[in-house]
Short mmCIF file of C-alpha atoms in Angstrom, two decimals:
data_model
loop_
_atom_site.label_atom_id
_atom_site.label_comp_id
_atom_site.label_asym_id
_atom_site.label_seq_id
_atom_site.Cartn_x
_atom_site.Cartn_y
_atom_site.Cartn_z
CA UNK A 1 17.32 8.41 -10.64
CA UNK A 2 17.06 12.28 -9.78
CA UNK A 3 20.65 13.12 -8.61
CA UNK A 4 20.23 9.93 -5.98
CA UNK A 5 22.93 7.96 -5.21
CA UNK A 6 23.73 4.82 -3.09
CA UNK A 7 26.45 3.31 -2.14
CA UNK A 8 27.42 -0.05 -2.51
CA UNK A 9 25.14 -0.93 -4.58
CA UNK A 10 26.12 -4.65 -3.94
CA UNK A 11 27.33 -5.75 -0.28
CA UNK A 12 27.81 -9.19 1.01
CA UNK A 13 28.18 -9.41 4.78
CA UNK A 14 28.19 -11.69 7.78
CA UNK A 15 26.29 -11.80 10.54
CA UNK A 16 27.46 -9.48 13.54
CA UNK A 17 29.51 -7.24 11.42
CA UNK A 18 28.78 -3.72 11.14
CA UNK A 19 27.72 -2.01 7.88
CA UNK A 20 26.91 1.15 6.68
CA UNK A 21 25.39 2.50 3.66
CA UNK A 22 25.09 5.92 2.33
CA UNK A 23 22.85 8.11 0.30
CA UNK A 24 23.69 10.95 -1.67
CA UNK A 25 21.88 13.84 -3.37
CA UNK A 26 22.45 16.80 -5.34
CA UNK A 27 18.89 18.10 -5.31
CA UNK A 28 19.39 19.72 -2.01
CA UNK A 29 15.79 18.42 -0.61
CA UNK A 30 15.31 18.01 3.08
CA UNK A 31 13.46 15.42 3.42
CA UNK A 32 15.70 12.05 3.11
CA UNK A 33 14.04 8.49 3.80
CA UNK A 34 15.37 5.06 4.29
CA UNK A 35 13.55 1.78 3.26
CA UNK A 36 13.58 -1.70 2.91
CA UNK A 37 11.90 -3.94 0.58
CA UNK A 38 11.49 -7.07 0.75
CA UNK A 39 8.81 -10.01 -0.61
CA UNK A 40 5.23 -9.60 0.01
CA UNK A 41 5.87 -6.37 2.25
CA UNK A 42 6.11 -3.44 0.05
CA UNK A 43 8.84 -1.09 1.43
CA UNK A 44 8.70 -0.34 4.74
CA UNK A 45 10.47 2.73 6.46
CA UNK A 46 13.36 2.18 8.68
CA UNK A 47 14.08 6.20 9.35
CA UNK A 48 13.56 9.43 8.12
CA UNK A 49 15.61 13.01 8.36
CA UNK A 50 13.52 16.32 8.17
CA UNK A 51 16.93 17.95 8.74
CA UNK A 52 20.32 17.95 9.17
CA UNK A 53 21.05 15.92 12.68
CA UNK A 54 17.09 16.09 12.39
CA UNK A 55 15.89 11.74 12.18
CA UNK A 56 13.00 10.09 13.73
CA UNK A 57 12.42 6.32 13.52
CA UNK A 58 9.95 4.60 11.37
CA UNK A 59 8.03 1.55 11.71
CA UNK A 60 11.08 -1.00 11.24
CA UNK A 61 13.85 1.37 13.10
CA UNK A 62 15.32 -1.99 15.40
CA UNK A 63 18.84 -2.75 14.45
CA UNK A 64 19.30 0.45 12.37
CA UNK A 65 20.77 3.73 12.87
CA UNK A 66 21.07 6.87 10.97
CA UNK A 67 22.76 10.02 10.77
CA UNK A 68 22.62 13.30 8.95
CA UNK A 69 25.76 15.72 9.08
CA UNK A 70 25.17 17.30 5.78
CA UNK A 71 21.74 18.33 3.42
CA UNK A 72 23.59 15.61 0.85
CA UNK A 73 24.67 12.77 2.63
CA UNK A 74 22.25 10.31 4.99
CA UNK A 75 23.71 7.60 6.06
CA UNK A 76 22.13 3.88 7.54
CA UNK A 77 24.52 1.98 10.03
CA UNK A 78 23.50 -1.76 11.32
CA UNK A 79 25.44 -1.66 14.05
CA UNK A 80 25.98 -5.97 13.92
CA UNK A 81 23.92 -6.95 10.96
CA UNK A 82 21.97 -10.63 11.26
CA UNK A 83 20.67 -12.64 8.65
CA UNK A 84 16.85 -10.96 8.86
CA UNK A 85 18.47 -7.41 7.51
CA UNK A 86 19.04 -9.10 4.22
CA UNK A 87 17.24 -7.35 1.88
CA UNK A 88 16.99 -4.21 -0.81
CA UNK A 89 17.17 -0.50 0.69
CA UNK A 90 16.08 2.28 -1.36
CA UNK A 91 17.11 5.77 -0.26
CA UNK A 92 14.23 8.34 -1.40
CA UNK A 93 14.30 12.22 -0.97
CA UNK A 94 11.52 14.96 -1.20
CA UNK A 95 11.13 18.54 -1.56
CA UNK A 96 8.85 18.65 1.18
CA UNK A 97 6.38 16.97 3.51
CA UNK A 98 7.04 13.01 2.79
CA UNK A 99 3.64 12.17 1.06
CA UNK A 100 1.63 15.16 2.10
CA UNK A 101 2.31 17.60 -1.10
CA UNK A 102 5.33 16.18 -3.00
CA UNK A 103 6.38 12.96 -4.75
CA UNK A 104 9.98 11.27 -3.29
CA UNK A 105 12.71 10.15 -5.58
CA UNK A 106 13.96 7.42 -4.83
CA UNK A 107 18.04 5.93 -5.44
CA UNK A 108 18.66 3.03 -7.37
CA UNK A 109 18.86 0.79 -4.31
CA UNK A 110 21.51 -1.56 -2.27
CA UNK A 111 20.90 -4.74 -2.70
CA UNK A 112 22.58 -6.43 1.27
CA UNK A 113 22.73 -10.21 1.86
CA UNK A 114 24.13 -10.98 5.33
CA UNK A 115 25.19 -14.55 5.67
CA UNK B 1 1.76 -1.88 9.14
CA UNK B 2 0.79 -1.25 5.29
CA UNK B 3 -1.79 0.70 4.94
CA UNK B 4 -2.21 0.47 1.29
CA UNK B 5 -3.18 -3.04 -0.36
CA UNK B 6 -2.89 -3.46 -4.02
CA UNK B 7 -5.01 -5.85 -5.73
CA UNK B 8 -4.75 -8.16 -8.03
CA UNK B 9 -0.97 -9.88 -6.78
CA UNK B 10 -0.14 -10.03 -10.13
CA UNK B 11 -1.99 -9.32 -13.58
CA UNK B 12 -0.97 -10.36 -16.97
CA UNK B 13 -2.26 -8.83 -19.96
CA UNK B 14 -2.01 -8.47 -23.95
CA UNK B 15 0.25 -5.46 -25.48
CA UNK B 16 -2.43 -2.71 -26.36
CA UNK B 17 -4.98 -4.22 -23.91
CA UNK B 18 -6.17 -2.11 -20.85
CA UNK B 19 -4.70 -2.83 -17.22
CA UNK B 20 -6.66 -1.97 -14.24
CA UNK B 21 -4.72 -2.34 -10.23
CA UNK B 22 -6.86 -1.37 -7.12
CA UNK B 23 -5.80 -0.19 -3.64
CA UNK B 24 -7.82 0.34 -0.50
CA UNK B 25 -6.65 1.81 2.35
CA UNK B 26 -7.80 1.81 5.98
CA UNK B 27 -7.48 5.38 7.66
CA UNK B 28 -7.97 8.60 6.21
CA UNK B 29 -5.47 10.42 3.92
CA UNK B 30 -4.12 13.58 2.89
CA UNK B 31 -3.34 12.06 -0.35
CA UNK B 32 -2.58 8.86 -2.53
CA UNK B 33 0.14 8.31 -4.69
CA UNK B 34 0.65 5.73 -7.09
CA UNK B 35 4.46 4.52 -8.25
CA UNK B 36 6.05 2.52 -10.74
CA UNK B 37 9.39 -0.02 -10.12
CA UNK B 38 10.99 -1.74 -12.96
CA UNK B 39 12.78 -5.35 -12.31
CA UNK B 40 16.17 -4.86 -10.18
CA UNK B 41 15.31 -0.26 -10.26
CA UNK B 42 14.19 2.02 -7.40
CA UNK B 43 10.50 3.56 -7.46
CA UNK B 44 9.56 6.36 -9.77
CA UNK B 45 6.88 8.27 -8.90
CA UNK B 46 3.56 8.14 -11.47
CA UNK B 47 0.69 10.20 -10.28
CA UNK B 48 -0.72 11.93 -7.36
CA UNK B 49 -4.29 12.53 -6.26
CA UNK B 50 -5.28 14.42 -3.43
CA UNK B 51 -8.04 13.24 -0.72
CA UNK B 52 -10.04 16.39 -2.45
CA UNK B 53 -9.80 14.89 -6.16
CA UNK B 54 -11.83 11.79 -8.01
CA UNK B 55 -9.79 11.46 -10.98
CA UNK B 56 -6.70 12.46 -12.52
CA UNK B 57 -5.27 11.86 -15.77
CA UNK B 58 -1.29 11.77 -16.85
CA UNK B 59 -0.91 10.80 -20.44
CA UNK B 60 -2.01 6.78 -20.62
CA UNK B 61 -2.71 6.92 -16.75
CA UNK B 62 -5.91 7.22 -15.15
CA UNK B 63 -6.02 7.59 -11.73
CA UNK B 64 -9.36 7.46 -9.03
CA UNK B 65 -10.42 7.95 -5.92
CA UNK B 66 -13.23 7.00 -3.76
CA UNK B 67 -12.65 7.94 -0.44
CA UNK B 68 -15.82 7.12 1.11
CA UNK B 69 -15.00 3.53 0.25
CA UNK B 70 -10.89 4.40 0.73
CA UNK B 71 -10.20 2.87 -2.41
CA UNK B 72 -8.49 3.84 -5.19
CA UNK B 73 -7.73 2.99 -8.74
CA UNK B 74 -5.23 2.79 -11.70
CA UNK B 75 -5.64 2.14 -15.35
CA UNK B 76 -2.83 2.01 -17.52
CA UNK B 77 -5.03 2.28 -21.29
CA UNK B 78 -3.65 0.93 -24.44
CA UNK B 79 -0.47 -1.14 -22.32
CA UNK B 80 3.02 -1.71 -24.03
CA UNK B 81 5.60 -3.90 -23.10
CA UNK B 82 7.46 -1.47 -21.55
CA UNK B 83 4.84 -0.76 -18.79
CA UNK B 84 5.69 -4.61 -17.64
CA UNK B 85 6.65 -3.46 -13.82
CA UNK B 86 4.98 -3.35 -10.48
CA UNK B 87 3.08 -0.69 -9.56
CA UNK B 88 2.69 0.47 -5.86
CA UNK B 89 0.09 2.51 -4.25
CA UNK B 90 1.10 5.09 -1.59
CA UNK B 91 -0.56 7.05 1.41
CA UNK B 92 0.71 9.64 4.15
CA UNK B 93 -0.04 8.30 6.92
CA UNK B 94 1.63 10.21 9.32
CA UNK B 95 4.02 13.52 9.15
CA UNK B 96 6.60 12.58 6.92
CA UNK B 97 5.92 9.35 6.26
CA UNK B 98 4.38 7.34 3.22
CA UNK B 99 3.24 3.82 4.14
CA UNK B 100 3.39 1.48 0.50
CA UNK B 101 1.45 -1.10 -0.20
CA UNK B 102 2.67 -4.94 -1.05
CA UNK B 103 2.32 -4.01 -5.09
CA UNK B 104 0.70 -5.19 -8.40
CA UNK B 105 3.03 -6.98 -10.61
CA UNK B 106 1.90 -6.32 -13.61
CA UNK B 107 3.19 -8.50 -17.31
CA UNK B 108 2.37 -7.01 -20.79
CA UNK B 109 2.89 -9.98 -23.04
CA UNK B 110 4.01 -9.12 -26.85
#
């Protein structure tokens, strides 16, 4: 998986708790992405960084926040996680533009089950 | 909103037989990518076509695109077990951003 990394890669949880997951890279691309996946849906972005302290939200931001202090690390925070954030995040990076010119490698995923 | 859809759901086909997915899209696009994700693994990037091409090849993978009819295609020729996976379809929609379809799931049987 490209120099990707998540972390846990397993997390149990219960509703209202916070928890925080975090992507790693070593390819030193700019582009990081966060998704979900989940039955019947595809993945679905939650946020993006073009930067560092550089995110925007993506079309399933609510609940989820993200920051970006260094080119390697991106992390996703649900601030009091409930039972509908259960699901698989993938972390993905690119060299450049998302889509437009250049493939995204994407981490090994976390799987998150909030109870 | 997806703006890729993958079609069939799910396809199940004989090692060494030929494996065809579809995925049509609804706005225009810079260009379409097409992914692989193995059982329980993240997504690994197959092939990309740009909204300029109409076919690209990458060893067993053929790749189309019709963008008057903002569809696309792949075939997977001669199929082995170990292309069993699902197989998403992906376009920029906006800056930055890839929208995925819901995938093909496809089964090479022995």
């Amino acid at each position: 998986d490209a120099g990707i990394t998540q972390s846990p890669r397993h997390k149990v949880t219960e509703t209202g708790t916070p928890v925080t997951l975090r992507c790693h890279q070593t390819e030193n691309h700019r582009y990081m992405y966060w998704y979900r996946q989940d039955p019947g849906h595809g993945l679905r972005l939650i946020h993006y960084s073009y930067g560092v302290k550089d995110t925007d939200k993506g079309e399933v931001s609510d609940g989820y926040s993200v920051s970006r202090s260094k080119t390697e690390d991106f992390l996703l925070t649900l601030e009091s996680a409930t039972s509908s954030q259960t699901s698989v995040y993938f972390c993905a990076i690119s060299e450049s533009r998302g889509g437009a010119y250049n493939e995204q490698f994407f981490g090994p995923g976390t799987r998150l089950t909030v109870l | 909103s997806q703006q890729g859809e993958e079609d069939p759901q799910a396809l199940s086909i004989q090692e060494g037989e030929n494996a065809t997915m579809n995925c049509s899209y609804k706005t225009s696009i810079n260009n379409l990518q097409w992914y692989r994700q193995n059982s329980g693994r993240g997504l690994v990037h197959l092939i990309l076509i740009r909204s300029n091409e109409r076919e690209k090849h990458s060893g067993r993978l053929r790749v189309t695109l019709d963008t008057s009819k903002k569809s696309s295609s792949l075939l997977i020729t001669a199929s082995r077990a170990a292309d069993t996976a699902s197989y998403f379809c992906a376009t920029d929609a906006k800056d930055y951003k890839l929208s995925f379809g819901a995938g093909t799931t496809v089964t090479v049987r022995a």
